[in-house]
């Protein structure tokens, strides 16, 4: 041998391309080779090599099992026929909006689990699948096998996890600033009227940040990105102070860079939910702390989410939300009961 490497490129003929195009209805039978299910990143977010341990092997088998079930089902967007979506995303390095293409083909629906240290005690969320990459406004239109789906998540999960660390469960929304705080100034009252979305972003930024300044700047940037409102840093600082008063029991846990530590806990919740569905050979799509299933599996999902939470913390979750679902629950129950699929024409007979 010469020691020189060469790259071989193979291009399909027009005839072969046409055969693949006509075989498009059978896309689900085409699957890429099994991808690595466990990724471990270093502190800089770069993928690093690792040696298998019993813990890693167990985690890989669990993710592979979820993917094996997903391989048996078609996951697509019901509101479009194209095999990709184009969406604007913020490039942090270049500090600008860019257009990104997200493939919604069946080969792009599989999961990987990403940890942030070798001990697998940080991070651990599920990534890689296109339902987790598209904008949240599109998720209500995700269908499984052409059937309607529902998405449920744990409400206020990360603050609830911090309260759980000190043995407390929450009974109301930690993002809502109470108006009965003694000595509220006119400026404070103005901030209170911002609404839940801005205060949620502010508190989560403080939980994830290592210090107060980083929290304020992070919240300012994300509020502007998500709402288009450019609040002054001074006002965001006031909002943060009011939220800390509101959540006094966990004040000492704020500004402790807890993000990936809390992700490890919510990923263990997800692991338990996915495990139940996998054992039953039912498809489930995780998106951080939420889960997408067929409407017929909605009750099973709710029971499983409650059981997983109670087994980890000793009490039921404060609240679970379905606000990202396309249809109201009553209609979903009718659809599940009668097996109604999108596009079905329903005829009612009888008196007006």
XYZ file of N, CA and C in Angstrom, residues 176-300:
375
model
N -45.861 33.156 39.435
C -46.798 34.248 39.613
C -46.369 35.088 40.817
N -46.056 36.362 40.583
C -45.626 37.247 41.665
C -46.843 37.682 42.473
N -46.791 37.463 43.754
C -47.916 37.821 44.617
C -47.973 39.336 44.822
N -49.181 39.847 44.872
C -49.370 41.296 44.993
C -49.522 41.762 46.438
N -49.457 40.829 47.403
C -49.638 41.222 48.805
C -48.300 41.445 49.519
N -47.213 41.606 48.718
C -45.904 41.873 49.307
C -45.906 43.271 49.929
N -45.435 43.370 51.152
C -45.434 44.652 51.864
C -44.457 45.622 51.186
N -44.915 46.844 50.958
C -44.031 47.894 50.463
C -43.806 47.895 48.966
N -44.736 47.347 48.188
C -44.580 47.374 46.740
C -44.625 48.806 46.221
N -43.635 49.183 45.439
C -43.592 50.508 44.856
C -44.380 50.528 43.541
N -44.588 51.721 42.998
C -45.302 51.843 41.730
C -44.567 51.087 40.627
N -43.228 51.171 40.638
C -42.423 50.457 39.646
C -42.592 48.959 39.789
N -42.666 48.491 41.034
C -42.880 47.066 41.274
C -44.226 46.624 40.719
N -45.255 47.433 40.934
C -46.592 47.093 40.452
C -46.600 46.968 38.933
N -45.818 47.806 38.268
C -45.732 47.749 36.822
C -45.118 46.423 36.373
N -44.085 45.965 37.062
C -43.429 44.702 36.729
C -44.371 43.528 36.977
N -45.149 43.600 38.053
C -46.095 42.526 38.364
C -47.050 42.290 37.193
N -47.376 43.340 36.464
C -48.325 43.226 35.359
C -47.704 42.661 34.087
N -46.426 42.327 34.124
C -45.798 41.752 32.936
C -46.466 40.445 32.512
N -46.880 39.649 33.439
C -47.476 38.364 33.114
C -46.530 37.202 33.372
N -47.071 35.994 33.263
C -46.353 34.795 33.670
C -45.148 34.490 32.783
N -45.265 34.726 31.471
C -44.189 34.307 30.570
C -42.878 34.990 30.906
N -42.923 36.323 31.091
C -41.688 37.055 31.393
C -41.129 36.658 32.754
N -42.001 36.468 33.748
C -41.511 36.093 35.078
C -40.967 34.664 35.085
N -41.560 33.790 34.274
C -41.038 32.421 34.167
C -39.635 32.432 33.583
N -39.446 33.175 32.503
C -38.121 33.260 31.890
C -37.112 33.823 32.892
N -37.521 34.819 33.652
C -36.618 35.449 34.612
C -36.192 34.480 35.706
N -37.150 33.744 36.273
C -36.807 32.812 37.352
C -35.946 31.667 36.833
N -36.292 31.120 35.681
C -35.497 30.018 35.133
C -34.086 30.483 34.781
N -33.947 31.709 34.294
C -32.611 32.242 34.008
C -31.796 32.330 35.294
N -32.440 32.737 36.383
C -31.740 32.839 37.669
C -31.347 31.458 38.195
N -32.201 30.476 37.994
C -31.886 29.112 38.430
C -30.688 28.563 37.656
N -30.635 28.882 36.364
C -29.592 28.315 35.503
C -28.288 29.101 35.526
N -28.320 30.338 36.028
C -27.148 31.212 35.962
C -26.249 31.063 37.190
N -24.950 31.362 37.038
C -24.033 31.278 38.178
C -24.066 32.522 39.067
N -24.635 33.629 38.570
C -24.671 34.856 39.373
C -25.829 35.723 38.899
N -26.074 36.793 39.664
C -27.223 37.654 39.406
C -27.124 38.385 38.057
N -25.947 38.938 37.758
C -25.794 39.692 36.516
C -26.062 38.807 35.298
N -25.536 37.599 35.324
C -25.764 36.674 34.211
C -27.241 36.342 34.079
N -27.918 36.206 35.222
C -29.346 35.892 35.200
C -30.137 37.018 34.549
N -29.851 38.243 34.909
C -30.589 39.390 34.357
C -30.340 39.511 32.860
N -29.087 39.410 32.443
C -28.763 39.530 31.020
C -29.376 38.386 30.215
N -29.332 37.172 30.786
C -29.924 36.025 30.097
C -31.419 36.172 29.949
N -32.074 36.646 31.002
C -33.526 36.837 30.946
C -33.890 37.928 29.950
N -33.130 39.010 29.936
C -33.391 40.117 29.016
C -33.325 39.639 27.566
N -32.297 38.853 27.252
C -32.118 38.356 25.889
C -33.235 37.408 25.473
N -33.595 36.480 26.372
C -34.620 35.490 26.007
C -36.017 36.109 25.946
N -36.322 37.050 26.832
C -37.624 37.723 26.768
C -37.755 38.475 25.443
N -36.680 39.140 25.043
C -36.709 39.866 23.768
C -36.882 38.891 22.605
N -36.204 37.749 22.669
C -36.279 36.755 21.593
C -37.664 36.123 21.516
N -38.253 35.800 22.680
C -39.523 35.065 22.697
C -40.742 35.964 22.568
N -40.648 37.197 23.031
C -41.833 38.065 23.047
C -41.683 39.317 22.198
N -40.453 39.646 21.841
C -40.212 40.874 21.090
C -40.166 42.112 21.954
N -40.292 41.952 23.278
C -40.288 43.093 24.199
C -38.883 43.267 24.775
N -38.368 44.479 24.694
C -37.011 44.747 25.172
C -37.081 45.470 26.527
N -37.301 44.688 27.591
C -37.367 45.274 28.921
C -35.987 45.759 29.361
N -35.974 46.791 30.147
C -34.718 47.296 30.697
C -34.168 46.315 31.726
N -32.845 46.225 31.797
C -32.208 45.319 32.757
C -32.613 45.672 34.186
N -32.774 46.949 34.455
C -33.187 47.386 35.796
C -34.554 46.807 36.167
N -35.482 46.785 35.206
C -36.816 46.251 35.479
C -36.784 44.738 35.660
N -35.937 44.074 34.887
C -35.805 42.615 35.036
C -35.225 42.290 36.407
N -34.307 43.108 36.877
C -33.746 42.915 38.217
C -34.829 43.063 39.278
N -35.746 44.001 39.088
C -36.866 44.165 40.021
C -37.752 42.928 39.989
N -38.032 42.441 38.788
C -38.842 41.216 38.646
C -38.181 40.051 39.382
N -36.867 39.929 39.235
C -36.129 38.857 39.905
C -36.219 38.990 41.422
N -36.083 40.198 41.930
C -36.172 40.405 43.382
C -37.546 39.980 43.914
N -38.595 40.331 43.179
C -39.949 39.967 43.605
C -40.152 38.448 43.548
N -39.552 37.809 42.547
C -39.657 36.350 42.448
C -38.897 35.666 43.576
N -37.788 36.239 43.992
C -37.034 35.666 45.113
C -37.806 35.804 46.413
N -38.515 36.917 46.583
C -39.394 37.062 47.750
C -40.508 36.027 47.678
N -41.060 35.867 46.477
C -42.146 34.901 46.265
C -41.680 33.479 46.575
N -40.428 33.171 46.271
C -39.888 31.815 46.455
C -38.768 31.809 47.498
N -39.026 32.450 48.629
C -38.037 32.589 49.691
C -37.422 31.256 50.129
N -38.193 30.150 50.246
C -37.595 28.903 50.737
C -36.451 28.374 49.875
N -36.439 28.699 48.569
C -35.376 28.190 47.698
C -34.426 29.303 47.255
N -34.477 30.444 47.904
C -33.614 31.570 47.518
C -32.140 31.152 47.510
N -31.748 30.338 48.485
C -30.334 29.956 48.575
C -29.890 29.023 47.452
N -30.843 28.490 46.705
C -30.516 27.597 45.597
C -30.493 28.319 44.254
N -30.841 29.603 44.259
C -30.825 30.405 43.038
C -29.402 30.906 42.783
N -29.067 31.157 41.526
C -27.724 31.594 41.104
C -26.666 30.543 41.444
N -27.045 29.287 41.333
C -26.100 28.208 41.629
C -25.817 27.354 40.390
N -26.167 27.866 39.204
C -25.892 27.156 37.949
C -26.450 25.727 38.004
N -27.741 25.627 38.350
C -28.361 24.331 38.615
C -28.968 23.664 37.375
N -28.865 24.321 36.199
C -29.580 23.846 35.020
C -29.378 22.384 34.682
N -28.115 21.976 34.449
C -27.894 20.595 34.003
C -28.085 19.595 35.139
N -27.982 20.066 36.374
C -28.287 19.187 37.503
C -29.786 18.875 37.546
N -30.617 19.902 37.321
C -32.072 19.693 37.295
C -32.486 18.909 36.056
N -31.764 19.104 34.945
C -32.038 18.304 33.753
C -31.811 16.817 34.033
N -30.835 16.517 34.866
C -30.589 15.111 35.217
C -31.804 14.525 35.923
N -32.439 15.325 36.793
C -33.624 14.829 37.492
C -34.815 14.688 36.547
N -35.034 15.693 35.681
C -36.201 15.558 34.796
C -35.973 14.473 33.754
N -34.704 14.195 33.422
C -34.447 13.107 32.475
C -34.703 11.742 33.109
N -34.483 11.649 34.445
C -34.796 10.383 35.125
C -36.316 10.174 35.193
N -37.061 11.270 35.340
C -38.520 11.168 35.237
C -38.916 10.661 33.857
N -38.323 11.260 32.828
C -38.629 10.855 31.454
C -38.267 9.392 31.225
N -37.143 8.964 31.789
C -36.701 7.580 31.638
C -37.761 6.606 32.168
N -38.380 6.947 33.286
C -39.408 6.076 33.864
C -40.662 6.051 32.998
N -41.053 7.217 32.476
C -42.240 7.271 31.618
C -42.000 6.479 30.332
N -40.846 6.690 29.709
C -40.532 5.983 28.466
C -40.460 4.477 28.694
N -39.947 4.092 29.859
C -39.823 2.664 30.137
C -41.160 1.946 30.155
N -42.176 2.582 30.733
C -43.509 1.964 30.784
C -44.072 1.807 29.384
N -43.978 2.855 28.569
C -44.520 2.791 27.213
C -43.764 1.779 26.356
N -42.460 1.697 26.551
C -41.668 0.747 25.776
C -42.043 -0.687 26.115
N -42.241 -0.972 27.396
C -42.650 -2.319 27.791
C -43.983 -2.709 27.164
N -44.856 -1.719 26.968
C -46.161 -1.969 26.361
C -46.120 -1.856 24.840
N -44.934 -1.607 24.281
C -44.738 -1.450 22.831
C -45.604 -0.329 22.267
N -45.706 0.758 23.030
C -46.474 1.918 22.592
C -45.525 3.083 22.303
N -45.757 3.828 21.228
C -44.869 4.946 20.896
C -45.069 6.133 21.829
N -43.984 6.757 22.211
C -44.021 7.973 23.025
C -42.853 8.838 22.591
N -43.103 10.136 22.480
C -42.080 11.069 22.012
C -41.795 12.076 23.128
N -40.602 12.033 23.728
C -40.278 13.000 24.783
C -39.737 14.304 24.201
N -40.136 15.412 24.796
C -39.541 16.715 24.482
C -39.254 17.383 25.824
N -38.041 17.157 26.329
C -37.623 17.630 27.650
C -38.525 17.032 28.731
N -39.385 17.845 29.379
C -40.233 17.297 30.436
C -41.669 17.096 29.959
N -41.870 17.040 28.646
C -43.209 16.764 28.113
C -43.172 15.507 27.253
N -44.360 14.960 26.982
C -44.458 13.695 26.264
C -45.619 13.765 25.282
N -45.389 13.272 24.065
C -46.401 13.248 23.012
C -46.787 11.798 22.749
N -48.094 11.521 22.824
C -48.594 10.170 22.579
C -49.877 10.261 21.750
N -50.331 9.122 21.259
C -51.628 9.081 20.597
C -52.729 9.431 21.603
N -53.820 10.029 21.121
C -54.894 10.414 22.043
C -55.450 9.189 22.776
N -55.391 8.040 22.162
C -55.920 6.831 22.808
C -55.083 6.411 24.009
N -53.836 6.921 24.087
C -52.948 6.581 25.202
C -52.832 7.711 26.219
N -53.737 8.684 26.156
C -53.650 9.849 27.036
C -53.789 9.477 28.502
N -54.778 8.678 28.852
C -54.968 8.305 30.257
C -53.778 7.517 30.790
N -53.232 6.634 29.956
C -52.046 5.881 30.351
C -50.885 6.822 30.624
